[in-house]
Amino acid sequence: MSHPVLFVIDDDPGVMHALRDDLSRRFGADFRVIGETSAAAGLAVLRELAGQHAPVALLIVDHEMSEMPGVEFLAHAHKLHPQAKRVLLVVRDYSAQSPVVQAMTLGQADYHITKPWLLEPDLYRMVSEFVAEWARGQQAGFDLFCLIGRPTDPDTHELRELLTRFYVPFRFCASDSADGRRLLTEQGLDPERLPVLIRHDRYAMVRPTLAQLIASVGGSTRTDVDRCDLVVVGAGPAGLTAAVYAASEGLRTVVLEESVSGGQAGSSPMIRNYPGFPYGISGHELTRRACEQAWMFGAHMVFAQRTVGLTTRGAERVVHLADGNQVVARAVIVAPGITWRRLGVPRLEALLGSGVFYGAGASEAQAMEGREVFVVGAGNSGGQAALNLARYARQVTMLVRGDSLARSMSDYLIREIEATPNIAVRLHTEITDGHGTDQLEALMLCNNRLGRAERVAADALFVLIGGEPRTHWLPETMQRAYGHIRTGRDVRADGPYPARWPLHRAPLPLETSIPGVFAAGDARYRSIQRVASAVGDGAAAVRLAHEYLSAGPGDELAEVPGAGTGPHGRVTGDGGAQPGRAGQPAGAGLAGRG
């Protein structure tokens, strides 16, 4: 197969030749660089390449061509080469009226390059990133595992999701396909005991557990550290940030994660409002990098390790694990995150993994090609999932029980959704039932304003309706509000014994009702429910843990005699928070990430 193409078009011959020559010098060994100065000629070349099935990696198009606007050319070119990344070539303009702003917001372009350009800091670095992102979407490459199972089996779906979230390259073979039957026969495996995971070295696992999967790719599922400075419970954005800062500052740090790293943010297909990533970054890529960073600084990362308890022993804090072991620390940061709230519709719960999915379903998106897909959720997670699914599905319908997306979704996402022709939004709509035996076939929808019910055909349903905090394992001494952990000024000294605040000093800002234990991220009461705020929580919690650890033991162990007064001699109360939907504090039910 011929080399992939970097296609450049600018009706200024000098600019086109300069850009084509610069790209050829750096990328010419691996790509064909083709340049044109006419829109008509450019589209003719692209049609010819499409007829030859030649892969086009980048479409670099000048925004202000006289013959045809750049975004219009990109629209025509993208129909011919839908896998190509679209790049606008523009004059630098940081005003809100810049053509790049509108093109990116409306989904008409993926990236931009400014002219004039500097080779190393601008052109070569940026094009390398664009090409790398294009390459991730291609099928060719080394597969560490082959997964064999039934496409509609919930266990197979769960394993595909784990492999995707753990960033493990794999291919899927249906158990009744020729390849699937051949591989099972070669390994001498029972075709009824599925799913099966076969590693590249022919090591096979039948119905593998999470711990087996992680161990098979070199991850740790047990900690060899029983005493440390800091334990971090949870490896979402908050926990990973805490691990990065704690380990980099010399604290002996252990991170305990019940599943794999990433948390709820790890399932977000694209986060565009996280600082430092103007073109966006997938949640799982962002958290994967943070996990690697924490490990490089020396944090002990332990996966598939469920935390079941937390106790105090004098100045020590003891974290109890499901396998019977424990880790003793001087301080603890609790960042367990949330789990997706369930719809509670029995027939839909029975179809979990067979057309019904909680979260964005990263491993299922490409399988939605040409299908009728529904998304429940009006937060940022729901918007991000709908936009990602719309790249593959014939039609994506968002079901929103309220009267507007604006109540819980970022404006940039709303504008992208409005500009995407195969996304429809149905307001005042709830799901009351589902239909299908082995696979989802239809949904029963109800308009909650008119009371009108309707049955609609459906191939898949993705549910992103916020979550419940993973705090059930915490002791009674940990004060909570609606399941979320109280910290700082929300910790009450007049609460029922033994949860009352025990010290003379006030709690530190992210400190819980257990001195020396801090909370961060979505499980914290009053959390803003954004990735950046979770990252901020994690960094701040480490700074506060340092402050706690530097205090003398006399300051920490002196208990307040009696009860009934707050840390400052007053009752702290709830701070006036009003409950949100489903008994959540205001803002806690939003599904938005990013």
Coordinates of C-alpha atoms in Angstrom, one line a residue:
M1 CA 0.0 0.0 0.0
S2 CA 1.3 3.5 -0.8
H3 CA 2.2 5.9 1.9
P4 CA -0.6 8.0 3.5
V5 CA -1.1 11.4 2.1
L6 CA -0.7 14.9 3.6
F7 CA -2.8 17.1 1.4
V8 CA -2.1 20.9 1.2
I9 CA -4.1 23.5 -0.6
D10 CA -3.6 27.3 -0.7
D11 CA -4.4 29.5 -3.7
D12 CA -1.2 31.5 -3.0
P13 CA 1.5 29.4 -4.8
G14 CA 4.2 30.8 -2.6
V15 CA 2.5 29.6 0.6
M16 CA 1.5 26.3 -0.8
H17 CA 5.0 25.5 -2.1
A18 CA 6.7 26.6 1.2
L19 CA 4.3 24.5 3.3
R20 CA 4.6 21.5 1.0
D21 CA 8.4 21.6 1.0
D22 CA 8.6 22.1 4.8
L23 CA 6.4 19.1 5.4
S24 CA 8.2 17.0 2.8
R25 CA 11.6 17.6 4.6
R26 CA 10.3 16.2 7.9
F27 CA 7.6 13.7 6.9
G28 CA 8.4 12.8 3.3
A29 CA 9.9 9.4 4.3
D30 CA 6.5 8.2 5.7
F31 CA 3.9 10.3 3.8
R32 CA 3.2 11.6 0.3
V33 CA 2.9 15.3 0.5
I34 CA 0.6 16.6 -2.3
G35 CA -0.1 20.3 -2.9
E36 CA -2.6 22.2 -5.0
T37 CA -3.5 25.9 -5.6
S38 CA -7.0 25.5 -7.0
A39 CA -10.1 24.2 -5.3
A40 CA -11.3 22.4 -8.4
A41 CA -7.9 20.7 -9.0
G42 CA -7.7 19.8 -5.3
L43 CA -11.0 18.1 -5.2
A44 CA -10.2 16.2 -8.4
V45 CA -7.0 14.9 -6.8
L46 CA -8.9 13.9 -3.7
R47 CA -11.5 12.0 -5.8
E48 CA -8.7 10.2 -7.6
L49 CA -7.1 9.2 -4.3
A50 CA -10.5 8.0 -3.0
G51 CA -10.9 5.9 -6.1
Q52 CA -7.5 4.3 -5.4
H53 CA -8.4 3.8 -1.7
A54 CA -5.3 5.8 -0.8
P55 CA -5.4 6.9 2.8
V56 CA -5.3 10.6 3.5
A57 CA -4.1 11.5 6.9
L58 CA -4.4 15.3 6.9
L59 CA -6.3 17.9 4.9
I60 CA -4.6 21.2 5.3
V61 CA -6.7 23.9 3.7
D62 CA -6.3 27.7 3.6
H63 CA -9.3 29.4 5.1
E64 CA -9.5 32.3 2.7
M65 CA -9.3 30.7 -0.8
S66 CA -10.9 32.9 -3.4
E67 CA -12.5 30.1 -5.4
M68 CA -14.1 28.4 -2.4
P69 CA -14.0 29.1 1.4
G70 CA -11.8 26.7 3.3
V71 CA -14.6 25.2 5.5
E72 CA -16.6 24.5 2.4
F73 CA -13.7 22.7 0.8
L74 CA -13.1 20.7 3.9
A75 CA -16.8 19.6 3.9
H76 CA -16.5 18.3 0.3
A77 CA -13.1 16.7 1.0
H78 CA -14.2 15.0 4.2
K79 CA -17.0 13.2 2.4
L80 CA -14.3 11.7 0.2
H81 CA -11.9 10.9 3.1
P82 CA -13.9 10.7 6.3
Q83 CA -10.9 9.4 8.4
A84 CA -8.7 12.4 7.5
K85 CA -8.1 15.1 10.1
R86 CA -9.2 18.5 8.9
V87 CA -6.7 21.4 9.4
L88 CA -7.5 25.1 8.7
L89 CA -4.6 27.3 7.6
V90 CA -5.2 30.8 9.0
V91 CA -3.6 34.1 9.8
R92 CA -3.0 34.5 13.5
D93 CA -6.1 36.1 15.1
Y94 CA -6.9 35.8 18.8
S95 CA -10.2 37.7 18.6
A96 CA -13.5 36.0 19.3
Q97 CA -14.4 36.5 15.7
S98 CA -11.5 34.4 14.4
P99 CA -12.7 31.8 11.8
V100 CA -11.0 29.1 13.8
V101 CA -13.3 29.6 16.8
Q102 CA -16.4 29.2 14.7
A103 CA -15.1 26.3 12.6
M104 CA -14.0 24.4 15.7
T105 CA -17.2 25.1 17.6
L106 CA -19.4 23.9 14.7
G107 CA -17.3 20.8 14.1
Q108 CA -16.1 22.0 10.7
A109 CA -12.4 21.6 11.5
D110 CA -10.3 19.5 13.9
Y111 CA -7.1 21.6 14.1
H112 CA -5.5 24.8 12.8
I113 CA -2.1 26.0 11.7
T114 CA -1.2 29.7 11.7
K115 CA 0.9 31.4 9.0
P116 CA 3.6 32.4 9.0
W117 CA 4.9 29.4 11.0
L118 CA 8.1 28.5 12.8
L119 CA 9.3 25.0 11.8
E120 CA 10.2 23.3 15.1
P121 CA 7.9 24.9 17.8
D122 CA 4.9 25.3 15.4
L123 CA 4.7 23.3 12.3
Y124 CA 6.6 20.1 13.0
R125 CA 5.4 19.6 16.5
M126 CA 1.8 20.3 15.7
V127 CA 1.6 18.1 12.5
S128 CA 3.3 15.3 14.5
E129 CA 0.5 15.5 17.0
F130 CA -2.2 15.6 14.3
V131 CA -0.8 12.6 12.5
A132 CA -0.5 10.6 15.7
E133 CA -4.1 11.3 16.5
W134 CA -5.1 10.1 12.9
A135 CA -3.0 7.0 13.4
R136 CA -4.8 6.1 16.6
G137 CA -8.0 5.7 14.5
Q138 CA -6.5 3.2 12.1
Q139 CA -7.0 -0.5 12.4
A140 CA -3.5 -1.6 11.6
G141 CA -1.1 -2.2 14.5
F142 CA 0.0 -4.7 17.1
D143 CA -2.7 -6.4 19.1
L144 CA -1.6 -7.5 22.6
F145 CA -4.8 -9.6 23.1
C146 CA -7.5 -11.3 21.1
L147 CA -10.8 -11.3 22.8
I148 CA -13.2 -14.1 21.9
G149 CA -16.8 -13.9 23.0
R150 CA -20.5 -13.4 22.1
P151 CA -21.1 -9.8 20.9
T152 CA -24.2 -9.4 23.0
D153 CA -22.9 -11.0 26.2
P154 CA -22.6 -8.6 29.1
D155 CA -19.3 -10.2 30.4
T156 CA -17.8 -9.7 26.9
H157 CA -18.9 -6.1 26.9
E158 CA -17.4 -5.5 30.3
L159 CA -14.1 -7.0 29.3
R160 CA -14.0 -4.9 26.1
E161 CA -14.6 -1.7 28.2
L162 CA -11.8 -2.7 30.6
L163 CA -9.3 -3.3 27.8
T164 CA -10.2 0.0 26.2
R165 CA -10.0 2.0 29.5
F166 CA -6.7 0.3 30.4
Y167 CA -5.3 1.3 27.0
V168 CA -4.6 -2.2 25.9
P169 CA -4.5 -2.9 22.1
F170 CA -6.8 -5.8 21.2
R171 CA -9.0 -7.2 18.5
F172 CA -12.4 -8.9 19.0
C173 CA -13.5 -12.1 17.4
A174 CA -17.1 -13.4 17.7
S175 CA -17.1 -16.9 19.1
D176 CA -19.1 -18.2 16.1
S177 CA -16.8 -16.6 13.5
A178 CA -14.3 -18.6 11.6
D179 CA -11.4 -16.9 13.4
G180 CA -13.0 -17.3 16.7
R181 CA -13.7 -21.1 16.3
R182 CA -10.2 -21.6 14.9
L183 CA -8.5 -19.9 17.9
L184 CA -10.6 -21.8 20.4
T185 CA -9.8 -25.1 18.7
E186 CA -6.0 -24.3 18.6
Q187 CA -6.0 -23.5 22.3
G188 CA -8.2 -26.6 23.2
L189 CA -10.8 -24.3 24.9
D190 CA -14.4 -25.0 25.5
P191 CA -16.5 -22.8 23.2
E192 CA -19.2 -22.6 25.8
R193 CA -16.9 -21.0 28.5
L194 CA -16.7 -17.4 27.3
P195 CA -15.3 -14.8 27.1
V196 CA -11.7 -15.9 26.4
L197 CA -8.7 -13.6 26.3
I198 CA -5.6 -14.9 24.4
R199 CA -2.4 -12.9 24.7
H200 CA 0.0 -12.5 21.8
D201 CA 2.3 -15.2 23.3
R202 CA -0.7 -17.6 23.3
Y203 CA -1.3 -17.3 27.1
A204 CA -5.1 -17.8 27.4
M205 CA -7.5 -16.7 30.2
V206 CA -11.0 -18.1 30.4
R207 CA -13.5 -15.7 31.9
P208 CA -10.6 -13.6 33.3
T209 CA -11.1 -11.5 36.4
L210 CA -10.0 -7.9 36.6
A211 CA -7.0 -8.8 38.7
Q212 CA -5.9 -11.4 36.1
L213 CA -6.2 -8.9 33.3
I214 CA -4.2 -6.3 35.1
A215 CA -1.5 -8.8 36.1
S216 CA -1.3 -10.1 32.5
V217 CA -0.2 -6.6 31.3
G218 CA 2.3 -5.9 34.1
G219 CA 0.0 -4.0 36.5
S220 CA 0.1 -4.4 40.3
T221 CA -2.9 -5.8 42.1
R222 CA -1.2 -6.1 45.5
T223 CA 0.9 -3.6 47.4
D224 CA 4.2 -4.5 49.0
V225 CA 4.0 -1.4 51.1
D226 CA 2.2 -1.7 54.4
R227 CA 3.4 1.6 55.9
C228 CA 3.6 4.9 54.1
D229 CA 3.2 8.7 54.5
L230 CA 0.0 9.0 52.4
V231 CA -2.7 6.6 51.0
V232 CA -4.8 7.8 48.1
V233 CA -8.0 5.9 47.6
G234 CA -9.2 6.3 44.0
A235 CA -7.3 6.8 40.7
G236 CA -9.6 9.3 38.9
P237 CA -8.4 12.8 38.1
A238 CA -8.4 13.9 41.8
G239 CA -6.6 10.8 43.1
L240 CA -4.0 10.7 40.3
T241 CA -3.2 14.4 40.7
A242 CA -2.8 13.9 44.5
A243 CA -0.4 11.0 43.7
V244 CA 1.6 13.1 41.3
Y245 CA 2.1 15.9 43.7
A246 CA 2.6 13.8 46.8
A247 CA 5.1 11.4 45.2
S248 CA 7.0 14.3 43.5
E249 CA 7.3 16.1 46.9
G250 CA 8.9 13.1 48.6
L251 CA 5.9 11.5 50.3
R252 CA 5.9 7.7 50.3
T253 CA 2.6 7.3 48.5
V254 CA 0.3 4.4 47.8
V255 CA -2.7 4.6 45.4
L256 CA -5.5 2.1 45.7
E257 CA -8.0 1.8 42.9
E258 CA -11.0 -0.6 42.8
S259 CA -10.9 -1.0 39.0
V260 CA -8.5 0.7 36.6
S261 CA -7.4 4.3 36.5
G262 CA -9.5 7.1 35.0
G263 CA -12.7 7.2 37.1
Q264 CA -15.7 8.6 35.4
A265 CA -13.6 11.1 33.4
G266 CA -11.8 8.1 31.8
S267 CA -14.9 7.3 29.9
S268 CA -15.2 10.7 28.3
P269 CA -14.5 10.5 24.6
M270 CA -13.4 14.1 24.3
I271 CA -12.8 16.9 26.8
R272 CA -12.4 20.2 25.1
N273 CA -12.4 22.6 28.0
Y274 CA -9.5 21.2 30.0
P275 CA -6.7 23.9 30.1
G276 CA -3.7 23.3 27.9
F277 CA -5.5 21.1 25.2
P278 CA -7.0 23.5 22.7
Y279 CA -8.1 20.7 20.4
G280 CA -9.4 18.6 23.3
I281 CA -8.2 15.3 24.8
S282 CA -10.0 12.1 25.6
G283 CA -10.6 11.5 29.2
H284 CA -8.8 8.1 29.2
E285 CA -5.7 9.6 27.5
L286 CA -5.6 12.4 30.1
T287 CA -5.9 10.1 33.0
R288 CA -3.5 7.5 31.4
R289 CA -0.8 10.2 31.2
A290 CA -1.4 11.2 34.9
C291 CA -1.2 7.6 36.0
E292 CA 2.2 7.2 34.2
Q293 CA 3.4 10.5 35.7
A294 CA 2.5 9.4 39.2
W295 CA 4.3 6.1 38.7
M296 CA 7.4 7.8 37.3
F297 CA 7.6 9.9 40.5
G298 CA 7.5 6.8 42.6
A299 CA 3.9 6.4 43.7
H300 CA 2.9 2.7 44.3
M301 CA 0.0 2.1 42.0
V302 CA -2.3 -0.8 43.0
F303 CA -5.3 -1.7 40.8
A304 CA -8.2 -4.1 41.2
Q305 CA -7.9 -3.5 45.0
R306 CA -11.1 -2.7 46.7
T307 CA -11.0 -0.6 49.9
V308 CA -13.5 -1.8 52.5
G309 CA -12.7 0.2 55.6
L310 CA -10.9 3.1 57.3
T311 CA -10.0 3.2 61.0
T312 CA -7.8 5.4 63.2
R313 CA -5.1 4.1 65.6
G314 CA -3.8 7.1 67.5
A315 CA -2.0 9.3 65.0
E316 CA -2.1 6.6 62.4
R317 CA -4.8 6.0 59.7
V318 CA -5.4 2.4 58.7
V319 CA -6.9 1.6 55.3
H320 CA -8.4 -1.9 55.1
L321 CA -8.5 -3.9 51.8
A322 CA -10.9 -6.5 50.5
D323 CA -8.1 -9.2 50.4
G324 CA -7.6 -8.8 54.2
N325 CA -4.5 -6.7 54.1
Q326 CA -4.1 -3.2 55.3
V327 CA -2.0 -0.1 54.7
V328 CA -1.0 2.2 57.6
A329 CA -0.5 5.8 56.7
R330 CA 0.1 9.2 58.4
A331 CA -2.6 10.8 56.3
V332 CA -5.2 9.7 53.7
I333 CA -6.8 11.3 50.7
V334 CA -10.2 9.8 49.8
A335 CA -11.1 10.3 46.2
P336 CA -13.3 7.3 45.3
G337 CA -15.4 9.2 42.7
I338 CA -18.9 8.2 41.8
T339 CA -20.6 5.3 40.1
W340 CA -23.2 5.8 37.3
R341 CA -26.8 6.3 38.6
R342 CA -29.1 3.5 37.3
L343 CA -32.3 4.0 35.4
G344 CA -34.0 1.4 37.5
V345 CA -36.0 -0.1 34.6
P346 CA -35.9 -3.9 35.1
R347 CA -36.1 -4.8 31.4
L348 CA -33.3 -2.4 30.5
E349 CA -31.2 -3.6 33.4
A350 CA -31.5 -7.1 32.1
L351 CA -30.1 -6.0 28.7
L352 CA -27.0 -4.4 30.2
G353 CA -24.2 -5.0 27.7
S354 CA -26.6 -6.1 25.1
G355 CA -27.5 -2.7 23.7
V356 CA -27.8 -0.9 27.1
F357 CA -24.6 0.8 28.4
Y358 CA -23.8 2.9 31.4
G359 CA -21.2 5.6 30.5
A360 CA -19.9 6.7 27.1
G361 CA -19.2 3.1 25.9
A362 CA -15.8 3.9 24.3
S363 CA -15.4 0.3 23.2
E364 CA -18.8 0.2 21.5
A365 CA -18.8 3.5 19.5
Q366 CA -17.5 2.1 16.2
A367 CA -19.9 -0.8 16.4
M368 CA -22.8 1.8 16.2
E369 CA -22.1 2.3 12.4
G370 CA -25.5 3.0 10.7
R371 CA -27.5 2.3 13.9
E372 CA -30.2 4.2 15.8
V373 CA -28.7 5.3 19.1
F374 CA -30.2 7.0 22.2
V375 CA -28.3 8.9 24.9
V376 CA -29.9 9.7 28.3
G377 CA -28.3 12.6 30.1
A378 CA -28.1 16.4 29.8
G379 CA -24.7 17.0 31.3
N380 CA -21.3 17.4 29.6
S381 CA -20.8 13.6 29.7
G382 CA -24.0 13.1 27.7
G383 CA -23.1 15.8 25.2
Q384 CA -19.6 14.4 24.7
A385 CA -21.0 10.9 24.2
A386 CA -23.6 12.0 21.7
L387 CA -21.0 13.8 19.6
N388 CA -18.7 10.8 19.6
L389 CA -21.4 8.4 18.7
A390 CA -22.7 10.7 15.9
R391 CA -19.4 10.0 14.1
Y392 CA -20.6 6.5 13.5
A393 CA -24.3 6.1 14.1
R394 CA -27.0 6.9 11.6
Q395 CA -29.0 8.9 14.2
V396 CA -28.3 9.9 17.8
T397 CA -31.2 11.0 19.9
M398 CA -30.6 12.7 23.2
L399 CA -33.4 12.2 25.8
V400 CA -33.6 15.1 28.3
R401 CA -36.3 15.1 31.0
G402 CA -35.9 18.9 31.6
D403 CA -36.8 21.8 29.3
S404 CA -33.3 22.8 28.3
L405 CA -29.7 21.5 27.8
A406 CA -28.4 24.9 29.1
R407 CA -29.2 24.1 32.7
S408 CA -26.4 21.5 33.0
M409 CA -24.3 21.5 29.8
S410 CA -21.4 23.8 28.7
D411 CA -22.3 26.2 25.9
Y412 CA -19.6 25.0 23.5
L413 CA -21.1 21.5 23.6
I414 CA -24.6 22.8 23.0
R415 CA -23.4 24.6 19.9
E416 CA -21.6 21.5 18.6
I417 CA -24.7 19.4 19.1
E418 CA -26.9 22.0 17.3
A419 CA -24.5 22.0 14.4
T420 CA -24.4 18.1 14.1
P421 CA -27.1 17.1 11.6
N422 CA -27.6 13.5 12.9
I423 CA -28.1 14.5 16.6
A424 CA -31.7 15.2 17.7
V425 CA -32.7 16.4 21.2
R426 CA -36.0 15.5 22.8
L427 CA -36.9 17.6 25.8
H428 CA -39.4 16.6 28.5
T429 CA -38.7 13.0 27.7
E430 CA -38.1 10.0 30.0
I431 CA -37.7 6.2 29.4
T432 CA -40.4 4.1 31.1
D433 CA -39.6 0.7 29.6
G434 CA -37.5 -1.3 27.1
H435 CA -38.1 -4.2 24.8
G436 CA -35.9 -7.0 23.5
T437 CA -35.0 -10.6 24.4
D438 CA -31.3 -11.0 23.8
Q439 CA -30.6 -7.5 22.4
L440 CA -32.3 -4.1 22.8
E441 CA -34.9 -3.6 20.2
A442 CA -37.1 -0.7 21.3
L443 CA -37.7 1.9 24.0
M444 CA -40.9 3.2 25.5
L445 CA -40.6 7.0 25.9
C446 CA -43.0 9.3 27.8
N447 CA -43.3 13.1 27.4
N448 CA -43.5 14.2 31.0
R449 CA -45.2 17.4 30.1
L450 CA -48.0 16.0 27.9
G451 CA -48.2 12.5 29.4
R452 CA -47.9 11.0 26.0
A453 CA -46.2 7.6 25.5
E454 CA -44.4 6.4 22.4
R455 CA -42.6 3.2 21.4
V456 CA -39.5 3.8 19.3
A457 CA -37.0 1.4 17.6
A458 CA -33.6 1.5 19.2
D459 CA -30.3 -0.4 18.6
A460 CA -28.4 1.0 21.6
L461 CA -29.0 3.1 24.7
F462 CA -26.2 5.0 26.5
V463 CA -27.1 6.2 30.0
L464 CA -25.1 9.2 31.6
I465 CA -27.3 10.6 34.3
G466 CA -24.9 11.5 37.0
G467 CA -23.8 9.2 39.8
E468 CA -23.8 8.2 43.4
P469 CA -20.7 8.7 45.5
R470 CA -18.7 5.6 46.3
T471 CA -18.7 6.3 50.0
H472 CA -20.6 3.3 51.4
W473 CA -17.4 1.7 52.8
L474 CA -16.5 4.7 55.0
P475 CA -17.0 4.6 58.7
E476 CA -19.7 6.3 60.8
T477 CA -17.1 8.8 61.9
M478 CA -17.0 10.2 58.4
Q479 CA -19.7 12.9 58.0
R480 CA -21.7 12.8 54.8
A481 CA -24.4 14.9 53.1
Y482 CA -26.5 13.0 50.6
G483 CA -23.7 10.4 50.5
H484 CA -21.1 13.0 49.7
I485 CA -18.2 13.6 52.1
R486 CA -18.4 16.8 54.2
T487 CA -15.1 18.7 54.4
G488 CA -13.8 22.0 55.9
R489 CA -16.5 24.5 56.8
D490 CA -19.2 21.9 56.2
V491 CA -17.9 19.5 58.9
R492 CA -20.3 19.8 61.8
A493 CA -19.1 19.7 65.5
D494 CA -22.7 19.2 66.7
G495 CA -23.2 16.0 64.7
P496 CA -24.1 12.8 66.4
Y497 CA -21.4 11.0 68.2
P498 CA -19.0 9.6 67.0
A499 CA -19.1 11.7 63.8
R500 CA -18.6 15.1 65.5
W501 CA -15.4 17.0 64.9
P502 CA -13.0 16.0 67.8
L503 CA -10.3 18.8 67.9
H504 CA -10.0 22.3 69.2
R505 CA -8.8 23.7 65.8
A506 CA -11.1 24.1 62.8
P507 CA -10.9 21.4 60.1
L508 CA -8.6 22.3 57.2
P509 CA -10.4 23.2 53.9
L510 CA -10.6 19.7 52.4
E511 CA -10.3 17.8 55.7
T512 CA -13.1 15.4 56.7
S513 CA -14.6 14.9 60.1
I514 CA -11.7 12.4 60.7
P515 CA -8.5 14.5 61.3
G516 CA -5.8 13.7 58.8
V517 CA -8.2 12.3 56.3
F518 CA -9.0 14.6 53.3
A519 CA -11.5 14.3 50.5
A520 CA -11.2 15.3 46.8
G521 CA -13.1 15.0 43.6
D522 CA -16.7 14.1 42.8
A523 CA -17.3 12.3 46.1
R524 CA -16.7 15.5 48.0
Y525 CA -19.7 17.6 49.1
R526 CA -20.1 20.7 47.0
S527 CA -17.8 19.4 44.3
I528 CA -18.1 21.3 41.0
Q529 CA -18.1 18.0 39.0
R530 CA -15.5 19.0 36.5
V531 CA -12.1 17.4 35.7
A532 CA -10.2 20.6 36.3
S533 CA -11.8 21.1 39.7
A534 CA -11.1 17.5 40.6
V535 CA -7.4 18.1 39.6
G536 CA -7.4 21.2 41.8
D537 CA -8.8 19.2 44.7
G538 CA -6.1 16.6 44.4
A539 CA -3.3 19.2 44.4
A540 CA -4.8 21.2 47.2
A541 CA -5.4 18.1 49.3
V542 CA -1.7 17.2 49.2
R543 CA -0.7 20.7 50.3
L544 CA -3.2 20.4 53.2
A545 CA -1.9 17.0 54.1
H546 CA 1.6 18.5 54.3
E547 CA 0.2 21.1 56.7
Y548 CA -1.5 18.4 58.8
L549 CA 1.7 16.3 58.9
S550 CA 3.9 19.2 59.9
A551 CA 1.7 20.0 63.0
G552 CA 2.8 18.7 66.4
P553 CA 1.1 15.7 67.8
G554 CA -0.3 17.7 70.7
D555 CA -2.2 19.9 68.2
E556 CA -3.8 17.0 66.5
L557 CA -4.7 14.7 69.4
A558 CA -6.4 17.1 71.7
E559 CA -10.1 16.4 71.6
V560 CA -12.8 18.9 72.2
P561 CA -14.5 18.2 75.5
G562 CA -18.2 17.9 75.2
A563 CA -20.2 18.5 72.1
G564 CA -22.6 20.9 70.5
T565 CA -20.3 23.7 69.2
G566 CA -18.6 24.1 65.9
P567 CA -14.9 24.4 65.2
H568 CA -15.2 28.1 65.8
G569 CA -17.5 27.9 68.8
R570 CA -20.6 27.8 66.7
V571 CA -22.8 25.2 64.9
T572 CA -21.7 25.0 61.3
G573 CA -24.9 23.5 59.8
D574 CA -25.4 22.8 56.1
G575 CA -24.4 26.2 54.8
G576 CA -27.7 26.6 53.2
A577 CA -27.3 24.0 50.4
Q578 CA -30.5 23.1 48.8
P579 CA -31.1 19.4 47.7
G580 CA -31.0 18.8 44.0
R581 CA -32.7 16.0 42.0
A582 CA -32.9 12.5 43.5
G583 CA -31.9 13.8 46.9
Q584 CA -28.5 15.2 45.7
P585 CA -27.0 18.5 46.8
A586 CA -27.3 21.2 44.1
G587 CA -24.9 20.4 41.3
A588 CA -24.1 16.9 42.5
G589 CA -26.3 15.2 40.1
L590 CA -24.8 16.7 37.0
A591 CA -23.2 14.2 34.7
G592 CA -20.8 16.7 33.1
R593 CA -17.2 15.9 33.0
G594 CA -14.5 18.2 31.5

